[in-house]
C-alpha positions as CSV (number, residue, x, y, z in Angstrom):
1,M,12.1,-15.6,-4.1
2,L,10.0,-12.7,-5.4
3,E,10.9,-11.7,-8.9
4,A,10.3,-8.6,-10.9
5,P,8.8,-9.0,-14.4
6,S,12.3,-9.0,-15.8
7,G,13.0,-12.1,-13.8
8,Q,15.4,-10.4,-11.4
9,S,15.0,-10.7,-7.6
10,V,13.3,-7.7,-6.0
11,G,15.8,-7.9,-3.1
12,L,14.0,-9.1,0.0
13,S,16.4,-10.4,2.7
14,A,16.2,-13.2,5.2
15,Y,13.3,-13.0,7.6
16,A,11.2,-11.2,5.1
17,M,7.5,-11.9,5.4
18,P,5.7,-9.6,2.9
19,V,2.1,-8.6,3.4
20,A,-0.3,-7.6,0.6
21,A,-2.1,-4.2,0.9
22,D,-3.1,-1.3,-1.4
23,W,-0.6,1.0,0.2
24,N,-1.1,4.0,-2.1
25,G,-4.9,3.6,-2.7
26,D,-4.7,3.1,-6.5
27,G,-6.7,-0.2,-6.4
28,L,-3.7,-2.4,-7.0
29,I,-2.3,-4.7,-4.3
30,D,1.3,-3.7,-3.3
31,L,3.7,-5.6,-1.1
32,I,5.1,-4.3,2.2
33,S,7.9,-6.2,3.9
34,G,10.2,-6.0,6.8
35,A,13.8,-7.0,6.5
36,K,16.5,-8.6,8.7
37,D,18.1,-5.2,9.5
38,G,14.8,-3.8,10.8
39,A,13.9,-1.7,7.7
40,V,10.5,-1.8,6.1
41,Y,10.0,-1.6,2.3
42,W,7.1,-0.9,0.0
43,F,7.0,-2.6,-3.4
44,K,4.7,-0.5,-5.5
45,N,2.5,-2.5,-7.9
46,T,2.4,-0.7,-11.3
47,G,0.9,-3.5,-13.2
48,K,-2.7,-4.4,-13.7
49,K,-5.2,-6.4,-11.8
50,G,-4.3,-10.1,-12.3
51,A,-0.9,-9.1,-13.8
52,P,1.2,-7.4,-11.0
53,K,4.4,-5.6,-11.7
54,F,6.5,-4.5,-8.7
55,E,8.8,-1.6,-8.7
56,K,12.1,-1.4,-6.9
57,P,11.4,-1.1,-3.2
58,E,11.0,2.2,-1.4
59,Q,12.1,2.3,2.2
60,L,9.3,3.3,4.6
61,V,11.2,2.7,7.9
62,E,14.9,3.1,8.4
63,N,17.0,0.1,9.4
64,S,17.9,-0.4,13.1
65,E,21.4,1.0,12.6
66,A,20.0,4.3,11.2
67,E,17.7,5.1,14.0
68,D,18.7,5.7,17.6
69,L,15.2,4.8,18.8
70,G,13.5,2.5,16.4
71,C,12.9,-1.0,15.3
72,G,15.4,-3.7,16.2
73,T,16.1,-6.4,13.7
74,Q,14.0,-9.0,11.8
75,A,11.1,-6.6,11.3
76,Q,7.7,-8.3,10.7
77,V,4.9,-6.0,9.3
78,E,1.2,-5.7,9.5
79,V,-0.7,-3.1,7.5
80,C,-4.0,-1.8,8.9
81,D,-6.0,1.3,9.6
82,W,-5.1,1.2,13.3
83,D,-6.6,4.5,14.3
84,N,-9.6,4.6,12.0
85,D,-8.5,7.7,10.2
86,G,-8.9,6.2,6.7
87,K,-5.1,5.9,6.2
88,L,-3.2,2.6,6.4
89,E,-0.5,2.5,9.1
90,L,2.3,0.0,10.0
91,L,2.5,-2.2,13.0
92,V,6.1,-3.6,13.1
93,G,7.2,-6.3,15.3
94,D,11.0,-6.7,15.9
95,M,13.7,-8.5,17.9
96,N,16.2,-6.6,20.0
97,R,19.3,-8.2,21.3
98,K,21.3,-6.1,23.8
99,N,24.7,-7.0,25.0
100,S,25.7,-5.6,28.3
101,G,29.4,-6.3,27.8
102,T,29.1,-9.8,29.4
103,P,28.6,-13.2,27.7
104,E,24.9,-12.8,28.6
105,F,22.5,-10.7,26.5
106,S,18.9,-9.8,26.8
107,L,16.6,-10.8,24.1
108,H,13.2,-9.0,23.7
109,G,10.9,-7.7,21.1
110,Y,8.6,-4.7,20.6
111,V,5.7,-3.7,18.5
112,W,6.1,-0.3,16.9
113,F,3.3,1.8,15.5
114,Y,4.1,4.0,12.5
115,Q,1.3,6.5,11.9
116,R,0.6,7.4,8.3
117,L,0.9,11.1,7.8
118,N,1.0,11.3,4.0
119,L,-1.2,9.5,1.6
120,A,1.2,10.3,-1.3
121,L,3.3,7.2,-0.3
């Protein structure tokens, strides 16, 4: 369990696999994590090098129930400069389970690309 300096959980859900990246370019390593519901969260590091302190999470990607066309569930994140524009972007893998009204369902996953438009986040 990830804990804030106060000892309280920072609220990651099942299927969370956080990655470390300097999301806001301040020289401190932040955490970015997907969640079971398909959302992606940023935990800003406001501590110091060697003594991280993570803020409450800020949602970067809405959960699967909030978006008509977006990530499914169990979001897994990779942070990289995918398009070589100097800004970090998100690659998010998911799981989608579609029920066609029968006992059978289709299970598939996608990889979503979220382009970084604003360096303020």
